[in-house]
Coordinates of C-alpha atoms in Angstrom, one line a residue:
X73 CA -4.3 -1.7 12.1
X74 CA -2.4 -1.8 8.9
X75 CA -0.9 -5.3 8.2
X76 CA -3.1 -8.0 6.5
X77 CA -3.8 -11.1 8.5
X78 CA -5.8 -13.4 6.1
X79 CA -3.1 -14.8 3.8
X80 CA -3.1 -17.7 1.4
X81 CA 0.5 -18.2 0.2
X82 CA 0.2 -17.8 -3.6
X83 CA 2.9 -20.5 -4.1
X84 CA 0.2 -23.1 -3.2
X85 CA -3.0 -21.7 -4.4
X86 CA -5.1 -24.3 -6.3
X87 CA -2.7 -27.1 -5.3
X88 CA -3.8 -30.1 -3.2
X89 CA -1.2 -30.6 -0.5
X90 CA -0.6 -33.7 1.6
X91 CA 0.1 -33.8 5.4
X92 CA -0.7 -30.3 6.6
X93 CA -0.6 -29.2 10.2
X94 CA -2.9 -26.5 11.6
X95 CA -2.0 -24.5 14.7
X96 CA -4.2 -22.1 16.7
X97 CA -3.0 -19.4 19.1
X98 CA -4.4 -20.1 22.6
X99 CA -6.5 -16.9 23.2
X100 CA -4.1 -14.7 21.2
X101 CA -5.7 -11.3 22.2
X102 CA -6.1 -12.1 26.0
X103 CA -2.4 -13.1 26.0
X104 CA -1.4 -9.8 24.5
X105 CA -3.7 -7.9 26.9
X106 CA -2.2 -9.5 29.9
X107 CA 1.5 -9.6 29.0
X108 CA 2.2 -6.6 26.7
X109 CA 2.6 -2.9 27.4
X110 CA 0.2 -0.4 25.8
X111 CA 0.2 3.4 25.2
X112 CA -0.8 4.8 28.6
X113 CA -0.4 8.6 28.2
X114 CA -2.0 11.1 25.8
X115 CA -0.2 11.2 22.4
X116 CA 2.0 14.2 21.7
X117 CA 3.5 15.4 18.5
X118 CA 7.3 15.2 18.1
X119 CA 10.0 15.9 15.5
X120 CA 11.5 12.4 15.0
X121 CA 12.6 12.0 11.4
X122 CA 14.5 8.6 11.5
X123 CA 13.6 5.1 12.4
X124 CA 16.7 4.8 14.6
X125 CA 15.3 7.6 16.8
X126 CA 12.4 5.5 18.0
X127 CA 12.9 4.5 21.7
X128 CA 11.5 1.3 23.1
X129 CA 9.8 2.8 26.2
X130 CA 7.5 4.8 23.9
X131 CA 4.7 4.0 21.6
X132 CA 4.5 5.9 18.3
X133 CA 2.0 6.8 15.6
X134 CA 3.8 7.5 12.4
X135 CA 2.7 8.8 9.0
X136 CA 5.4 7.5 6.7
X137 CA 6.1 7.5 2.9
X138 CA 8.1 4.6 1.4
X139 CA 9.8 4.8 -2.0
X140 CA 10.4 1.7 -4.3
X141 CA 9.2 -0.7 -1.6
X142 CA 9.2 -4.5 -2.2
X143 CA 8.5 -7.4 0.1
X144 CA 11.3 -9.8 1.0
X145 CA 9.2 -12.9 1.4
X146 CA 6.7 -15.2 -0.5
X147 CA 4.0 -14.0 1.8
X148 CA 3.0 -10.3 1.5
X149 CA 1.7 -8.2 4.4
X150 CA 0.7 -4.6 3.6
X151 CA -3.0 -4.3 2.7
X152 CA -3.8 -2.0 -0.2
X153 CA -7.0 -0.9 1.6
X154 CA -4.9 0.6 4.4
X155 CA -2.6 2.9 2.4
X156 CA -3.4 6.6 1.9
X157 CA -1.6 6.9 -1.4
X158 CA 0.1 4.4 -3.8
X159 CA 1.9 4.6 -7.1
X160 CA 2.4 1.7 -9.5
X161 CA 1.6 -1.2 -7.2
X162 CA 2.0 -5.0 -7.8
X163 CA -0.5 -6.9 -5.7
X164 CA -1.0 -10.3 -4.2
X165 CA -4.8 -10.6 -3.7
X166 CA -5.1 -7.1 -2.2
X167 CA -1.6 -7.1 -0.5
X168 CA 1.3 -5.2 -1.7
X169 CA 4.3 -7.1 -3.3
X170 CA 5.9 -3.9 -4.5
X171 CA 5.1 -0.2 -5.3
X172 CA 6.9 2.9 -6.5
X173 CA 5.6 4.8 -3.5
X174 CA 3.1 4.3 -0.7
X175 CA 2.0 6.6 2.1
X176 CA 0.6 5.0 5.2
X177 CA -0.2 5.6 8.9
X178 CA 1.3 3.0 11.2
X179 CA 2.0 2.4 14.9
X180 CA 5.5 1.5 16.0
X181 CA 4.6 -2.2 16.1
X182 CA 3.6 -2.4 12.4
X183 CA 6.3 0.1 11.4
X184 CA 9.0 -2.2 12.8
X185 CA 7.5 -5.2 11.1
X186 CA 7.5 -3.5 7.7
X187 CA 11.1 -2.5 8.2
X188 CA 11.9 -6.1 8.8
X189 CA 9.9 -7.6 6.0
X190 CA 10.2 -5.1 3.1
X191 CA 13.1 -3.5 1.2
X192 CA 12.8 0.1 0.1
X193 CA 15.0 2.8 -1.4
X194 CA 14.1 5.5 1.1
X195 CA 11.4 6.6 3.5
X196 CA 10.1 9.9 5.0
X197 CA 8.4 10.4 8.3
X198 CA 5.6 13.0 7.7
X199 CA 4.1 13.1 11.2
X200 CA 5.1 11.4 14.4
X201 CA 3.3 11.2 17.8
X202 CA 4.4 9.5 21.0
X203 CA 3.0 8.0 24.2
X204 CA 4.6 6.2 27.1
X205 CA 4.3 2.4 27.3
X206 CA 3.1 0.6 30.4
X207 CA 1.1 -2.5 31.4
X208 CA -2.7 -2.3 31.4
X209 CA -4.1 -1.8 34.9
X210 CA -3.4 -4.8 37.1
X211 CA -7.2 -5.1 38.0
X212 CA -8.0 -5.3 34.3
X213 CA -5.3 -8.0 33.7
X214 CA -6.6 -10.0 36.6
X215 CA -10.2 -9.8 35.4
X216 CA -9.1 -11.1 31.9
X217 CA -7.3 -14.0 33.6
X218 CA -10.3 -14.7 35.8
X219 CA -12.7 -14.9 32.8
X220 CA -10.1 -16.9 30.8
X221 CA -9.7 -19.4 33.6
X222 CA -13.5 -19.8 34.0
X223 CA -14.0 -20.2 30.2
X224 CA -11.2 -22.9 30.1
X225 CA -12.7 -24.9 33.0
X226 CA -16.2 -24.8 31.6
X227 CA -15.3 -25.8 28.0
X228 CA -17.0 -29.1 27.0
X229 CA -18.6 -29.5 30.5
X230 CA -22.1 -30.9 30.0
X231 CA -24.8 -28.7 31.4
X232 CA -22.5 -25.7 31.6
X233 CA -22.7 -24.5 28.0
X234 CA -24.5 -21.2 28.8
X235 CA -21.9 -20.3 31.5
X236 CA -19.1 -21.2 29.2
X237 CA -20.5 -18.9 26.5
X238 CA -21.0 -16.1 29.0
X239 CA -17.4 -16.3 30.1
X240 CA -16.2 -16.6 26.5
X241 CA -18.2 -13.5 25.6
X242 CA -16.7 -11.7 28.6
X243 CA -13.2 -12.4 27.3
X244 CA -14.0 -11.3 23.8
X245 CA -15.8 -8.2 24.9
X246 CA -12.8 -7.1 27.1
X247 CA -10.9 -6.6 23.8
X248 CA -14.0 -5.5 21.8
X249 CA -14.7 -2.6 24.2
X250 CA -11.2 -1.2 23.5
X251 CA -12.1 -1.0 19.8
X252 CA -15.5 0.7 20.1
X253 CA -15.5 3.9 18.1
X254 CA -18.2 6.2 19.3
X255 CA -17.2 9.1 17.1
X256 CA -18.8 8.3 13.7
X257 CA -20.5 9.8 10.8
X258 CA -24.3 10.4 11.2
X259 CA -26.9 8.6 9.1
X260 CA -29.9 10.7 8.4
X261 CA -33.2 10.3 6.6
X262 CA -34.7 13.0 4.3
X263 CA -38.2 12.6 2.8
X264 CA -36.9 13.7 -0.6
X265 CA -33.4 12.3 -0.6
X266 CA -33.9 9.2 1.4
X267 CA -31.1 7.8 3.6
X268 CA -27.7 9.6 3.5
X269 CA -24.5 9.7 5.4
X270 CA -23.5 13.0 6.9
X271 CA -19.8 13.3 7.3
X272 CA -18.5 14.4 10.7
X273 CA -16.4 17.6 10.8
X274 CA -13.0 18.0 12.4
X275 CA -14.5 20.3 15.0
X276 CA -17.1 17.6 15.9
X277 CA -14.3 15.0 16.1
X278 CA -12.3 17.1 18.5
X279 CA -15.5 17.7 20.6
X280 CA -16.3 14.0 20.6
X281 CA -12.7 13.1 21.7
X282 CA -12.8 15.6 24.6
X283 CA -16.1 14.0 25.7
X284 CA -14.6 10.5 25.5
X285 CA -11.7 11.6 27.6
X286 CA -14.0 12.4 30.5
X287 CA -16.3 9.3 30.4
X288 CA -14.3 6.5 28.7
X289 CA -12.7 3.9 31.0
X290 CA -10.8 2.1 28.2
X291 CA -8.6 3.5 25.4
X292 CA -9.2 3.0 21.6
X293 CA -5.4 2.9 21.2
X294 CA -5.3 -0.2 23.4
X295 CA -7.5 -2.0 20.8
X296 CA -5.2 -0.9 18.0
X297 CA -2.0 -2.0 19.8
X298 CA -3.5 -5.3 21.0
X299 CA -4.4 -6.1 17.4
X300 CA -1.0 -5.1 16.0
X301 CA 1.0 -7.1 18.6
X302 CA -1.2 -10.2 18.2
X303 CA -0.8 -10.0 14.4
X304 CA 3.0 -9.6 14.6
X305 CA 3.2 -12.5 17.0
X306 CA 1.6 -14.6 14.2
X307 CA 3.4 -13.1 11.2
X308 CA 6.9 -13.3 12.6
X309 CA 6.4 -17.0 12.7
X310 CA 5.0 -16.9 9.1
X311 CA 8.2 -15.2 7.8
X312 CA 10.4 -17.7 9.6
X313 CA 8.4 -20.6 8.1
X314 CA 7.8 -18.6 4.8
X315 CA 7.7 -21.2 2.0
X316 CA 6.3 -23.8 4.5
X317 CA 3.4 -21.6 5.3
X318 CA 0.3 -22.4 3.3
X319 CA -2.3 -20.2 4.9
X320 CA -2.7 -18.0 8.0
X321 CA -5.6 -16.3 9.6
X322 CA -6.0 -13.9 12.6
X323 CA -4.8 -16.5 15.1
X324 CA -4.0 -19.6 13.2
X325 CA -1.4 -20.9 10.8
X326 CA -1.3 -24.0 8.4
X327 CA 2.0 -25.4 7.4
X328 CA 3.6 -28.2 5.5
X329 CA 4.8 -31.2 7.5
X330 CA 8.4 -30.7 6.6
X331 CA 8.5 -27.4 8.5
X332 CA 11.0 -26.7 11.3
X333 CA 9.2 -27.4 14.5
X334 CA 11.9 -25.6 16.5
X335 CA 10.4 -22.3 15.2
X336 CA 7.2 -23.1 17.1
X337 CA 9.1 -24.3 20.2
X338 CA 11.4 -21.2 20.2
X339 CA 8.3 -19.0 20.1
X340 CA 6.8 -20.8 23.0
X341 CA 10.0 -20.0 25.0
X342 CA 9.3 -16.3 24.3
X343 CA 5.7 -16.7 25.5
X344 CA 6.9 -18.2 28.8
X345 CA 9.5 -15.5 29.3
X346 CA 6.9 -12.8 28.8
X347 CA 4.5 -14.4 31.3
X348 CA 7.4 -14.8 33.8
X349 CA 8.2 -11.1 33.4
X350 CA 4.7 -9.7 33.9
X351 CA 4.1 -12.0 36.9
X352 CA 7.3 -10.7 38.5
X353 CA 6.6 -7.0 37.6
X354 CA 3.0 -7.0 38.8
X355 CA 3.1 -9.8 41.4
X356 CA 0.6 -12.1 39.7
X357 CA 0.5 -15.9 40.3
X358 CA 2.0 -17.5 37.2
X359 CA -0.4 -20.5 37.4
X360 CA -3.3 -18.1 36.4
X361 CA -1.9 -18.0 32.9
X362 CA -2.2 -21.8 32.5
X363 CA -5.6 -23.1 33.7
X364 CA -6.7 -26.7 33.0
X365 CA -9.8 -27.9 31.2
X366 CA -12.2 -30.7 32.3
X367 CA -9.8 -33.3 31.0
X368 CA -6.8 -31.9 33.0
X369 CA -5.1 -30.5 29.9
X370 CA -3.2 -27.2 30.5
X371 CA -4.0 -24.3 28.2
X372 CA -1.3 -21.6 28.5
X373 CA -2.2 -18.2 27.1
X374 CA -0.4 -17.4 23.9
X375 CA 1.0 -20.8 22.9
X376 CA 0.4 -22.4 19.6
X377 CA -1.8 -25.5 20.0
X378 CA -2.0 -28.2 17.3
X379 CA -5.6 -27.8 16.3
X380 CA -5.9 -30.2 13.4
X381 CA -3.9 -32.4 10.9
X382 CA -5.0 -32.8 7.3
X383 CA -4.4 -35.6 4.9
X384 CA -5.3 -33.3 2.1
X385 CA -5.6 -29.5 1.9
X386 CA -6.3 -26.9 -0.8
X387 CA -6.8 -23.1 -0.6
X388 CA -8.1 -20.5 -3.1
X389 CA -6.9 -17.6 -1.0
X390 CA -8.1 -15.7 2.1
X391 CA -11.1 -17.4 3.9
X392 CA -11.4 -20.1 1.1
X393 CA -10.1 -23.6 1.7
X394 CA -11.1 -27.2 1.8
X395 CA -9.6 -30.2 3.5
X396 CA -9.8 -33.8 4.6
X397 CA -8.7 -34.4 8.2
X398 CA -6.5 -37.2 9.2
X399 CA -8.4 -40.4 9.9
X400 CA -11.5 -39.2 8.1
X401 CA -12.8 -39.6 4.6
X402 CA -15.0 -36.5 4.6
X403 CA -14.4 -33.2 2.7
X404 CA -14.9 -30.1 4.9
X405 CA -14.7 -26.4 3.9
X406 CA -14.2 -22.9 5.2
X407 CA -15.5 -20.4 2.7
X408 CA -16.6 -16.9 3.8
X409 CA -20.3 -16.6 3.1
X410 CA -20.9 -20.3 2.6
X411 CA -22.2 -22.5 5.5
X412 CA -20.2 -25.6 6.4
X413 CA -22.8 -27.9 4.9
X414 CA -21.9 -26.4 1.5
X415 CA -19.1 -29.0 1.4
X416 CA -21.8 -31.3 -0.1
X417 CA -21.2 -29.6 -3.4
X418 CA -17.8 -31.2 -3.7
X419 CA -17.6 -34.8 -4.9
X420 CA -13.9 -34.7 -4.6
X421 CA -11.2 -32.2 -3.4
X422 CA -10.3 -31.4 -7.1
X423 CA -13.7 -29.8 -7.5
X424 CA -12.6 -26.9 -5.2
X425 CA -11.7 -24.5 -8.0
X426 CA -12.8 -21.4 -9.8
X427 CA -16.4 -21.4 -11.0
X428 CA -17.5 -24.0 -8.5
X429 CA -21.1 -23.2 -7.7
X430 CA -22.3 -23.8 -4.1
X431 CA -26.0 -24.2 -5.0
X432 CA -28.8 -23.4 -2.6
X433 CA -29.8 -27.1 -2.4
X434 CA -26.4 -27.7 -0.7
X435 CA -26.1 -24.6 1.5
X436 CA -29.7 -23.5 2.3
X437 CA -28.2 -20.0 2.0
X438 CA -30.5 -17.0 1.5
X439 CA -29.7 -13.4 0.6
X440 CA -31.6 -10.2 1.4
X441 CA -32.8 -7.7 -1.3
X442 CA -33.8 -4.3 -0.1
X443 CA -36.7 -2.8 -1.9
X444 CA -37.2 1.0 -1.9
X445 CA -40.2 1.4 -4.2
X446 CA -42.7 -1.5 -3.8
X447 CA -46.0 -1.5 -5.7
X448 CA -49.3 -1.9 -4.0
X449 CA -50.5 -5.5 -3.9
X450 CA -53.7 -7.2 -2.7
X451 CA -53.0 -10.1 -0.3
X452 CA -55.6 -12.8 0.2
X453 CA -55.3 -15.3 3.0
X454 CA -56.5 -18.9 3.2
X455 CA -59.9 -17.8 4.5
X456 CA -60.5 -15.4 1.6
X457 CA -59.8 -12.2 3.6
X458 CA -58.1 -9.6 1.5
X459 CA -56.0 -6.5 2.3
X460 CA -54.2 -4.0 0.1
X461 CA -50.6 -3.6 1.2
X462 CA -49.2 -0.1 0.5
X463 CA -45.7 -0.5 2.1
X464 CA -43.1 1.3 0.0
X465 CA -40.1 -0.3 1.6
X466 CA -39.4 -3.9 2.4
X467 CA -36.9 -6.8 2.3
X468 CA -37.2 -9.9 0.1
X469 CA -35.4 -13.0 1.4
X470 CA -34.6 -15.3 -1.5
X471 CA -32.4 -18.4 -2.1
X472 CA -29.0 -17.7 -3.5
X473 CA -25.9 -19.5 -4.9
X474 CA -22.2 -18.7 -4.3
X475 CA -19.6 -19.0 -7.0
X476 CA -16.0 -19.7 -6.0
X477 CA -13.5 -17.4 -7.8
X478 CA -10.6 -15.0 -7.6
X479 CA -9.9 -11.4 -8.6
X480 CA -8.5 -10.9 -12.1
X481 CA -5.4 -9.4 -10.6
X482 CA -4.8 -12.4 -8.4
X483 CA -5.2 -14.7 -11.3
X484 CA -2.6 -12.8 -13.3
X485 CA -0.1 -13.2 -10.4
X486 CA -0.8 -17.0 -10.3
X487 CA -0.4 -17.4 -14.0
X488 CA 2.8 -15.3 -14.3
X489 CA 5.2 -17.7 -15.9
X490 CA 8.2 -15.6 -15.0
X491 CA 7.7 -16.4 -11.4
X492 CA 7.5 -20.2 -11.8
X493 CA 5.8 -19.8 -8.4
X494 CA 8.1 -22.1 -6.4
X495 CA 11.2 -20.1 -7.4
X496 CA 9.6 -16.7 -7.2
X497 CA 12.6 -14.5 -6.3
X498 CA 12.6 -11.2 -8.2
X499 CA 15.0 -9.5 -5.9
X500 CA 13.5 -10.9 -2.7
X501 CA 15.8 -11.6 0.3

């Protein structure tokens, strides 16, 4: 899982924008699980050395090294945290604009996307492994469709909230189980050293993998490919809209109102074609992909749905934005780590800027402090009874504030006068 998903286009950071549309994918992951092919055989090493040698019927894992790599677009996609090695990078809020060299492990989905969105002087395949693509088991696909249909029919039905949540959790867990990693480092406690992480050895990893082969009914690789395909479904629309894209998240995109709506419609045609193909190949009723809600509205898996329209919108980067919806005169926020009621800290949208403090009185937010060496204290209750507490370890829950801000590196990018932001070319495209 290598390509970043939470993106705030640096062209528009700190700017209040008018007339913004917000689209959500309709159950992005279930759509991928039911229509896309996944690695279905054990991975084997091969001697492929060129991109052109990759063949569509096969899934690949590739360790690749890029030299003099630079993104073609205003939005940047490779996450710094995912590369193994990097030299002389230029970054956009943790994503790579350019670098002298990077080494990274990718599957074929992400590899093809990087070839499409980045220029580079040369590349080297250091390791390559292959598996054969095929659909997930038909029984599994039909179970996903069954739970998606039930979730859709139960949404907003009075008295059915619990059943709705159960089916929603079923849909989410069918993906989540694919991503469960049972082979992890051990956490141990030593009387002298305290808590410590014990790294797992290669021999233990191999032993764990062999055990998983015998008892696992889902594949971890499915979770990786589902994520990659869903992300590329989103990002290929981001690069088509490029300068019109203000912000995107795992399964949503926010765009200026002068964007080309044909891009969305053309993507919808692709979705319908994929649904038609899997229904034909596996003999599944096509109507199961498009259940109706209580109001009779159809929700086809994988389509973009217009989720909201904003009169005003401003973003500070990933998971940090504020807005006023059309027809309303109320500021709302999405800020990681800040409850929605924190919007009360803003008197106007212009206040959503660096150093804005979301005080406890607005958020009712607490933080936990872990204490490893508490002193003895005498506690006296309201009746005068006393007891000496000798607990060495504990947790203190105390009120906290949150200050809005950006990394120093991101601020430098935004203030770079040579870019002029709206005409930032520097060899792109």
